[in-house]
Short mmCIF file of C-alpha atoms in Angstrom, two decimals:
data_model
loop_
_atom_site.label_atom_id
_atom_site.label_comp_id
_atom_site.label_asym_id
_atom_site.label_seq_id
_atom_site.Cartn_x
_atom_site.Cartn_y
_atom_site.Cartn_z
CA MET N 8 89.04 -121.44 -53.02
CA LYS N 9 85.74 -121.78 -54.86
CA LEU N 10 82.65 -121.73 -52.66
CA LEU N 11 79.05 -122.60 -53.52
CA LEU N 12 76.38 -120.30 -52.07
CA ALA N 13 73.28 -122.49 -51.88
CA THR N 14 70.32 -120.13 -52.08
CA ARG N 15 67.56 -119.62 -54.67
CA ASN N 16 66.65 -116.22 -53.19
CA ALA N 17 68.15 -113.75 -55.68
CA LYS N 18 68.11 -110.80 -53.25
CA LYS N 19 69.68 -112.86 -50.51
CA LEU N 20 72.34 -114.06 -52.95
CA VAL N 21 73.29 -110.46 -53.78
CA GLU N 22 73.47 -109.67 -50.07
CA LEU N 23 75.62 -112.69 -49.23
CA ARG N 24 77.98 -112.09 -52.16
CA ARG N 25 78.39 -108.49 -51.01
CA ILE N 26 79.11 -109.44 -47.39
CA LEU N 27 81.51 -112.27 -48.21
CA ALA N 28 83.24 -110.34 -51.02
CA ALA N 29 83.99 -107.50 -48.59
CA SER N 30 86.08 -109.73 -46.37
CA THR N 31 87.53 -112.55 -48.50
CA ASP N 32 88.91 -113.22 -51.97
CA ILE N 33 87.02 -116.49 -52.18
CA GLU N 34 85.40 -117.13 -55.58
CA LEU N 35 81.66 -117.45 -55.08
CA VAL N 36 79.43 -119.53 -57.33
CA GLY N 37 75.64 -119.75 -57.16
CA LEU N 38 73.25 -122.61 -57.75
CA ASN N 39 72.84 -121.45 -61.36
CA ASP N 40 76.59 -121.96 -61.94
CA VAL N 41 76.59 -125.66 -61.05
CA PRO N 42 74.72 -128.64 -62.54
CA PRO N 43 71.22 -128.79 -61.06
CA TYR N 44 70.60 -131.18 -58.19
CA PRO N 45 67.43 -132.03 -56.26
CA GLU N 46 67.04 -129.64 -53.31
CA ALA N 47 65.38 -130.94 -50.18
CA PRO N 48 62.52 -128.87 -48.71
CA GLU N 49 63.27 -126.81 -45.59
CA THR N 50 61.52 -128.95 -43.05
CA ALA N 51 63.76 -128.51 -40.00
CA LEU N 52 62.29 -126.56 -37.10
CA THR N 53 65.51 -124.63 -36.37
CA PHE N 54 67.46 -122.16 -38.49
CA ALA N 55 70.66 -124.17 -37.96
CA GLY N 56 68.95 -127.41 -38.99
CA ASN N 57 67.81 -125.96 -42.32
CA ALA N 58 71.12 -124.19 -43.01
CA VAL N 59 73.18 -127.34 -42.40
CA ALA N 60 70.82 -129.50 -44.47
CA LYS N 61 71.14 -127.16 -47.48
CA ALA N 62 74.92 -126.86 -47.14
CA ARG N 63 75.31 -130.66 -46.86
CA ASP N 64 73.25 -131.18 -50.02
CA GLY N 65 75.36 -128.67 -51.93
CA ALA N 66 78.71 -130.05 -50.79
CA ARG N 67 77.71 -133.63 -51.50
CA GLU N 68 76.24 -132.91 -54.93
CA THR N 69 78.94 -130.57 -56.26
CA GLY N 70 82.12 -131.50 -54.42
CA LEU N 71 82.56 -127.83 -53.53
CA PRO N 72 82.58 -126.35 -50.04
CA CYS N 73 79.06 -125.08 -49.66
CA VAL N 74 77.59 -122.25 -47.62
CA ALA N 75 73.89 -121.89 -46.85
CA ASP N 76 71.87 -119.87 -44.42
CA ASP N 77 68.45 -119.91 -42.90
CA SER N 78 67.18 -116.65 -41.52
CA GLY N 79 63.97 -115.24 -40.22
CA LEU N 80 62.13 -112.90 -37.97
CA ALA N 81 61.50 -114.04 -34.40
CA VAL N 82 58.66 -111.98 -32.89
CA ASP N 83 58.45 -112.01 -29.09
CA ALA N 84 54.64 -111.81 -28.95
CA LEU N 85 54.47 -114.82 -31.31
CA ASN N 86 56.85 -116.98 -29.24
CA GLY N 87 59.64 -116.49 -31.76
CA MET N 88 57.51 -117.08 -34.84
CA PRO N 89 57.43 -116.65 -37.88
CA GLY N 90 60.98 -118.03 -37.27
CA VAL N 91 61.84 -120.81 -39.69
CA PHE N 92 58.42 -120.20 -41.32
CA SER N 93 59.30 -116.58 -42.19
CA ALA N 94 59.41 -117.08 -45.97
CA ARG N 95 56.13 -119.05 -46.01
CA TRP N 96 54.23 -117.40 -43.16
CA SER N 97 51.20 -116.68 -45.34
CA GLY N 98 51.19 -120.32 -46.48
CA ARG N 99 52.69 -119.36 -49.87
CA HIS N 100 56.47 -119.62 -50.20
CA GLY N 101 58.36 -116.43 -50.99
CA ASP N 102 55.44 -113.99 -51.15
CA ASP N 103 57.10 -111.16 -49.19
CA GLN N 104 54.09 -108.84 -49.35
CA ALA N 105 51.60 -111.46 -48.17
CA ASN N 106 53.91 -112.54 -45.33
CA LEU N 107 54.43 -108.96 -44.17
CA ASP N 108 50.73 -108.07 -44.43
CA LEU N 109 49.79 -111.14 -42.41
CA LEU N 110 52.27 -110.33 -39.65
CA LEU N 111 51.01 -106.72 -39.45
CA GLY N 112 47.44 -108.04 -39.19
CA GLN N 113 48.33 -110.51 -36.45
CA MET N 114 50.12 -107.78 -34.48
CA GLY N 115 47.21 -105.36 -34.95
CA ASP N 116 46.11 -105.42 -31.28
CA ILE N 117 49.64 -105.59 -29.84
CA ALA N 118 51.13 -102.39 -28.46
CA ALA N 119 54.66 -101.51 -27.35
CA PRO N 120 56.49 -102.83 -25.35
CA ASP N 121 55.16 -106.16 -26.69
CA ARG N 122 56.29 -105.49 -30.28
CA GLY N 123 59.90 -106.61 -29.78
CA ALA N 124 61.50 -108.96 -32.28
CA ALA N 125 64.83 -110.15 -33.62
CA PHE N 126 66.14 -111.01 -37.05
CA VAL N 127 68.07 -114.24 -36.65
CA CYS N 128 70.44 -115.98 -39.04
CA ALA N 129 72.17 -119.34 -38.92
CA ALA N 130 74.90 -119.76 -41.54
CA ALA N 131 76.48 -123.13 -42.19
CA VAL N 132 79.47 -124.22 -44.21
CA VAL N 133 80.03 -127.85 -45.12
CA PHE N 134 83.29 -128.98 -46.71
CA PRO N 135 83.60 -131.95 -49.06
CA ASP N 136 85.71 -133.69 -46.40
CA GLY N 137 82.66 -133.62 -44.10
CA GLU N 138 83.71 -130.79 -41.79
CA GLU N 139 80.74 -128.65 -40.73
CA GLN N 140 80.53 -125.29 -38.99
CA VAL N 141 77.48 -123.23 -38.01
CA VAL N 142 77.52 -119.61 -36.87
CA HIS N 143 74.70 -117.34 -35.72
CA GLY N 144 73.89 -113.65 -36.04
CA GLU N 145 71.07 -111.67 -34.48
CA VAL N 146 69.80 -108.09 -34.44
CA ARG N 147 67.06 -106.95 -32.06
CA GLY N 148 64.45 -104.34 -32.85
CA GLU N 149 60.73 -103.74 -32.96
CA ILE N 150 57.85 -104.35 -35.36
CA LEU N 151 56.37 -101.14 -36.77
CA THR N 152 52.65 -100.79 -37.46
CA ALA N 153 53.19 -99.89 -41.14
CA PRO N 154 55.99 -100.50 -43.67
CA ARG N 155 58.69 -97.88 -44.27
CA GLY N 156 61.31 -97.92 -47.05
CA GLU N 157 61.82 -99.57 -50.40
CA GLY N 158 65.14 -101.35 -49.88
CA GLY N 159 65.97 -104.76 -48.52
CA PHE N 160 63.42 -107.57 -48.74
CA GLY N 161 61.22 -109.78 -46.60
CA TYR N 162 60.19 -108.10 -43.36
CA ASP N 163 62.81 -105.31 -43.62
CA PRO N 164 60.21 -102.52 -44.11
CA ILE N 165 58.49 -103.21 -40.78
CA PHE N 166 61.61 -103.86 -38.67
CA LEU N 167 63.22 -100.98 -36.78
CA PRO N 168 66.62 -102.13 -35.49
CA GLU N 169 67.35 -101.18 -31.87
CA GLY N 170 69.16 -97.83 -31.63
CA PHE N 171 68.26 -96.70 -35.17
CA ASP N 172 65.62 -94.41 -36.65
CA LEU N 173 65.71 -96.16 -40.03
CA THR N 174 64.07 -99.45 -40.88
CA ALA N 175 66.22 -102.14 -42.46
CA ALA N 176 64.50 -101.15 -45.77
CA GLU N 177 65.48 -97.47 -45.38
CA MET N 178 69.18 -98.20 -44.80
CA THR N 179 71.78 -98.38 -47.52
CA PRO N 180 72.94 -101.93 -48.24
CA GLU N 181 76.21 -101.13 -46.43
CA GLN N 182 74.39 -99.76 -43.36
CA LYS N 183 72.19 -102.84 -43.27
CA ASP N 184 75.11 -105.25 -43.66
CA ALA N 185 76.97 -103.54 -40.82
CA ILE N 186 74.26 -104.35 -38.27
CA SER N 187 72.21 -107.15 -39.79
CA HIS N 188 71.84 -110.72 -38.58
CA ARG N 189 73.22 -111.98 -41.89
CA GLY N 190 76.03 -109.43 -41.84
CA LYS N 191 77.13 -110.64 -38.42
CA ALA N 192 76.85 -114.33 -39.23
CA PHE N 193 78.55 -114.11 -42.61
CA ARG N 194 81.44 -111.96 -41.39
CA GLU N 195 82.09 -114.61 -38.76
CA LEU N 196 81.84 -117.28 -41.44
CA ALA N 197 84.27 -115.36 -43.64
CA GLU N 198 86.83 -115.22 -40.83
CA LEU N 199 86.47 -118.93 -40.37
CA LEU N 200 86.95 -119.58 -44.10
CA VAL N 201 90.00 -117.31 -44.27
CA SER N 202 91.65 -118.96 -41.30
CA ARG N 203 91.01 -122.38 -42.85
CA GLN N 204 92.55 -121.22 -46.13
CA MET N 205 95.64 -120.12 -44.29
CA SER N 206 96.00 -123.22 -42.16
CA MET K 14 23.20 -117.87 -8.16
CA LYS K 15 23.12 -115.90 -11.40
CA LEU K 16 26.32 -115.99 -13.43
CA LEU K 17 27.35 -113.89 -16.43
CA LEU K 18 29.12 -115.74 -19.26
CA ALA K 19 31.21 -113.07 -20.97
CA THR K 20 31.66 -114.22 -24.54
CA ARG K 21 30.47 -112.83 -27.89
CA ASN K 22 31.22 -116.11 -29.66
CA ALA K 23 27.76 -117.65 -30.13
CA LYS K 24 29.06 -121.20 -30.68
CA LYS K 25 31.30 -120.98 -27.65
CA LEU K 26 28.38 -119.66 -25.59
CA VAL K 27 26.29 -122.71 -26.53
CA GLU K 28 29.18 -124.99 -25.59
CA LEU K 29 29.81 -123.30 -22.24
CA ARG K 30 26.10 -123.28 -21.34
CA ARG K 31 25.92 -126.98 -22.14
CA ILE K 32 28.98 -127.86 -20.04
CA LEU K 33 28.02 -125.74 -17.04
CA ALA K 34 24.35 -126.73 -17.20
CA ALA K 35 25.33 -130.39 -17.00
CA SER K 36 26.96 -129.96 -13.61
CA THR K 37 25.27 -127.03 -11.82
CA ASP K 38 21.90 -125.39 -11.37
CA ILE K 39 23.42 -121.95 -11.71
CA GLU K 40 21.38 -119.53 -13.83
CA LEU K 41 23.49 -118.43 -16.77
CA VAL K 42 23.07 -115.09 -18.48
CA GLY K 43 24.90 -113.91 -21.60
CA LEU K 44 26.21 -110.51 -22.66
CA ASN K 45 22.95 -109.93 -24.54
CA ASP K 46 21.00 -110.28 -21.29
CA VAL K 47 22.77 -107.42 -19.49
CA PRO K 48 23.12 -103.70 -20.29
CA PRO K 49 25.92 -103.23 -22.81
CA TYR K 50 29.34 -102.17 -21.50
CA PRO K 51 32.58 -101.38 -23.32
CA GLU K 52 34.62 -104.55 -23.78
CA ALA K 53 38.41 -104.26 -23.73
CA PRO K 54 40.30 -105.88 -26.63
CA GLU K 55 42.12 -109.16 -25.91
CA THR K 56 45.67 -107.89 -25.79
CA ALA K 57 47.20 -110.15 -23.14
CA LEU K 58 49.79 -112.63 -24.36
CA THR K 59 48.49 -115.49 -22.18
CA PHE K 60 45.15 -117.29 -22.15
CA ALA K 61 44.79 -116.65 -18.41
CA GLY K 62 45.53 -112.95 -18.84
CA ASN K 63 42.75 -112.53 -21.39
CA ALA K 64 40.26 -114.67 -19.49
CA VAL K 65 40.76 -112.77 -16.23
CA ALA K 66 40.57 -109.38 -17.97
CA LYS K 67 37.23 -110.25 -19.57
CA ALA K 68 35.80 -111.69 -16.34
CA ARG K 69 36.91 -108.62 -14.34
CA ASP K 70 35.22 -106.30 -16.82
CA GLY K 71 31.99 -108.26 -16.64
CA ALA K 72 31.90 -108.46 -12.83
CA ARG K 73 32.71 -104.79 -12.40
CA GLU K 74 30.18 -103.59 -14.98
CA THR K 75 27.24 -105.82 -14.02
CA GLY K 76 27.73 -106.63 -10.35
CA LEU K 77 27.27 -110.32 -11.24
CA PRO K 78 29.86 -113.06 -10.80
CA CYS K 79 31.37 -113.34 -14.26
CA VAL K 80 32.98 -116.23 -16.09
CA ALA K 81 35.13 -115.83 -19.20
CA ASP K 82 37.53 -118.04 -21.06
CA ASP K 83 40.31 -117.69 -23.55
CA SER K 84 41.16 -120.75 -25.57
CA GLY K 85 43.26 -121.62 -28.53
CA LEU K 86 45.33 -124.08 -30.42
CA ALA K 87 48.99 -124.39 -29.44
CA VAL K 88 50.94 -126.04 -32.28
CA ASP K 89 54.30 -127.55 -31.32
CA ALA K 90 56.02 -126.71 -34.63
CA LEU K 91 54.87 -123.08 -34.24
CA ASN K 92 56.24 -122.72 -30.68
CA GLY K 93 52.74 -122.87 -29.24
CA MET K 94 51.16 -120.48 -31.74
CA PRO K 95 48.46 -119.55 -32.88
CA GLY K 96 47.86 -119.61 -29.08
CA VAL K 97 46.15 -116.41 -27.90
CA PHE K 98 46.06 -115.33 -31.57
CA SER K 99 43.93 -118.36 -32.58
CA ALA K 100 40.78 -116.37 -33.40
CA ARG K 101 42.70 -113.73 -35.41
CA TRP K 102 45.51 -115.83 -36.88
CA SER K 103 44.74 -114.72 -40.44
CA GLY K 104 44.77 -111.10 -39.28
CA ARG K 105 40.94 -110.94 -39.37
CA HIS K 106 39.11 -111.60 -36.13
CA GLY K 107 36.74 -114.54 -36.07
CA ASP K 108 37.18 -115.80 -39.63
CA ASP K 109 37.37 -119.53 -38.80
CA GLN K 110 37.88 -120.64 -42.39
CA ALA K 111 40.70 -118.16 -43.09
CA ASN K 112 42.44 -119.06 -39.83
CA LEU K 113 42.22 -122.78 -40.51
CA ASP K 114 43.36 -122.44 -44.15
CA LEU K 115 46.34 -120.35 -43.08
CA LEU K 116 47.42 -122.88 -40.48
CA LEU K 117 47.15 -125.74 -42.98
CA GLY K 118 49.27 -123.74 -45.44
CA GLN K 119 51.92 -122.98 -42.83
CA MET K 120 52.10 -126.65 -41.84
CA GLY K 121 52.29 -127.77 -45.49
CA ASP K 122 55.93 -128.92 -45.31
CA ILE K 123 55.69 -130.35 -41.79
CA ALA K 124 55.35 -134.11 -41.43
CA ALA K 125 54.56 -136.32 -38.43
CA PRO K 126 55.85 -136.50 -35.71
CA ASP K 127 56.18 -132.70 -35.88
CA ARG K 128 52.42 -132.09 -36.25
CA GLY K 129 51.60 -132.33 -32.53
CA ALA K 130 49.41 -129.69 -30.92
CA ALA K 131 47.15 -129.01 -27.96
CA PHE K 132 43.87 -127.21 -27.50
CA VAL K 133 44.28 -125.10 -24.38
CA CYS K 134 41.68 -123.25 -22.31
CA ALA K 135 41.98 -120.87 -19.41
CA ALA K 136 38.68 -120.17 -17.66
CA ALA K 137 38.36 -117.41 -15.10
CA VAL K 138 35.64 -116.46 -12.66
CA VAL K 139 35.61 -113.09 -10.93
CA PHE K 140 33.14 -112.35 -8.12
CA PRO K 141 31.80 -108.88 -7.32
CA ASP K 142 33.68 -109.05 -3.99
CA GLY K 143 36.95 -109.25 -5.97
CA GLU K 144 37.71 -112.93 -5.55
CA GLU K 145 39.29 -114.42 -8.68
CA GLN K 146 39.97 -117.99 -9.76
CA VAL K 147 41.55 -119.34 -12.94
CA VAL K 148 41.52 -122.97 -14.07
CA HIS K 149 43.09 -124.63 -17.11
CA GLY K 150 42.15 -127.48 -19.43
CA GLU K 151 44.15 -129.06 -22.22
CA VAL K 152 43.76 -131.82 -24.80
CA ARG K 153 46.65 -133.05 -26.92
CA GLY K 154 46.38 -134.26 -30.48
CA GLU K 155 47.72 -133.71 -33.95
CA ILE K 156 47.06 -131.40 -36.88
CA LEU K 157 45.60 -133.18 -39.92
CA THR K 158 46.53 -132.16 -43.46
CA ALA K 159 42.88 -131.57 -44.47
CA PRO K 160 39.67 -130.75 -42.56
CA ARG K 161 37.27 -133.52 -41.48
CA GLY K 162 33.77 -133.05 -40.08
CA GLU K 163 31.13 -130.36 -39.93
CA GLY K 164 30.62 -129.95 -36.18
CA GLY K 165 32.37 -127.78 -33.65
CA PHE K 166 34.05 -124.57 -34.74
CA GLY K 167 37.45 -122.94 -35.06
CA TYR K 168 40.21 -125.46 -35.69
CA ASP K 169 38.09 -128.48 -34.68
CA PRO K 170 38.02 -130.00 -38.23
CA ILE K 171 41.83 -130.31 -38.42
CA PHE K 172 42.46 -131.48 -34.84
CA LEU K 173 42.60 -135.19 -34.10
CA PRO K 174 42.57 -135.69 -30.32
CA GLU K 175 45.09 -138.21 -29.02
CA GLY K 176 43.61 -141.71 -28.78
CA PHE K 177 40.63 -140.97 -31.05
CA ASP K 178 39.87 -141.61 -34.73
CA LEU K 179 37.40 -138.73 -34.92
CA THR K 180 38.29 -135.06 -35.22
CA ALA K 181 36.74 -132.66 -32.74
CA ALA K 182 34.38 -131.68 -35.60
CA GLU K 183 33.27 -135.28 -36.17
CA MET K 184 32.37 -135.91 -32.52
CA THR K 185 28.96 -135.35 -31.02
CA PRO K 186 28.82 -132.30 -28.76
CA GLU K 187 28.77 -134.65 -25.75
CA GLN K 188 31.82 -136.61 -26.97
CA LYS K 189 33.68 -133.37 -27.55
CA ASP K 190 32.76 -131.92 -24.15
CA ALA K 191 33.93 -135.09 -22.42
CA ILE K 192 37.50 -134.71 -23.66
CA SER K 193 37.86 -131.09 -24.71
CA HIS K 194 40.04 -128.39 -23.18
CA ARG K 195 36.95 -126.29 -22.45
CA GLY K 196 35.08 -129.29 -21.08
CA LYS K 197 37.89 -129.99 -18.62
CA ALA K 198 38.32 -126.38 -17.56
CA PHE K 199 34.61 -125.63 -17.17
CA ARG K 200 33.85 -128.80 -15.23
CA GLU K 201 36.55 -127.79 -12.78
CA LEU K 202 35.09 -124.28 -12.67
CA ALA K 203 31.61 -125.71 -12.06
CA GLU K 204 32.91 -127.71 -9.06
CA LEU K 205 34.47 -124.59 -7.70
CA LEU K 206 31.23 -122.61 -8.11
CA VAL K 207 29.16 -125.33 -6.50
CA SER K 208 31.49 -125.60 -3.50
CA ARG K 209 31.35 -121.81 -3.09
CA GLN K 210 27.55 -121.90 -3.21
CA MET K 211 27.52 -124.50 -0.46
CA SER K 212 30.07 -122.78 1.77
#
């Protein structure tokens, strides 16, 4: 089975390929491997809403089963924000450093135990026959007061997963995948795809 | 009765004096009229929590009944944020323009009917004998895509109150007081103070 991974985020694409490749023999293609199609903006107010919308677009436009995710950091003290706004928190889309700096500034007066947060992922698959599935993954942790580590992307350097002494940016890719929100969601998605292949 | 208004925000002080003066003959003094005391940072995660903390500090340190408020803009699409972070949303405390620009940027992809919001105020009074009261005021409206008007402060230029064609920054001070979150809360507080004076 050939599967389209509908994301323009190069680092996320590498991560998703790695997670899915570890558990399936599905052939993955990216948006650069298919004819371009107009992509709708992410305007839903839930992770699942955005993930499904992107996966629907991809399946409809390419005729391939399409997987998409929407992920973000839900900070307790900010009522679950940045949430679906994680990638554009600073008002500019995809500026990881600006987003992270802004969040650190906003949390400047907030002390433990009010620095709790969760990375949340919704992953959707839409098949050309119209079948849709959405799965979720989450990892809890806390927001540090300064970045640590060079790996990962997004808010990884300021997120300390519960039960670990390493930030998500200090872990190896395999360590991160094993506990991450996207790791959890995409392993569940892979199981679902495998069982569909076999049925 | 002499009453301390515990706020360092000069524009808010003018607004609160105006609202309270309209309904009571209480003598209002500001933080500049009393010996300086250390002010705790606003670290509570609710408006009421911050308002009460500030009013307690003022009453304890000066021996005067003390009134304080905490107010902010609760945007539906942001799960009620900026909320208690309204004055430091950009990570810098009190930079109205930076806060407003950031919010407009974050809301860039969000269309009506998802642009609803409310201005919310919690006003607290703490008496030297330890009695405490908290009242709330709220006004619903929507977030515009560009600022309008030169009056008011904070997010007033991008907030269109429900049922009005003028932003809070285009209204006269009296129009704004009549419908605003702080107007509602402080009129209720004034009633409460007057009834205490008479009892």
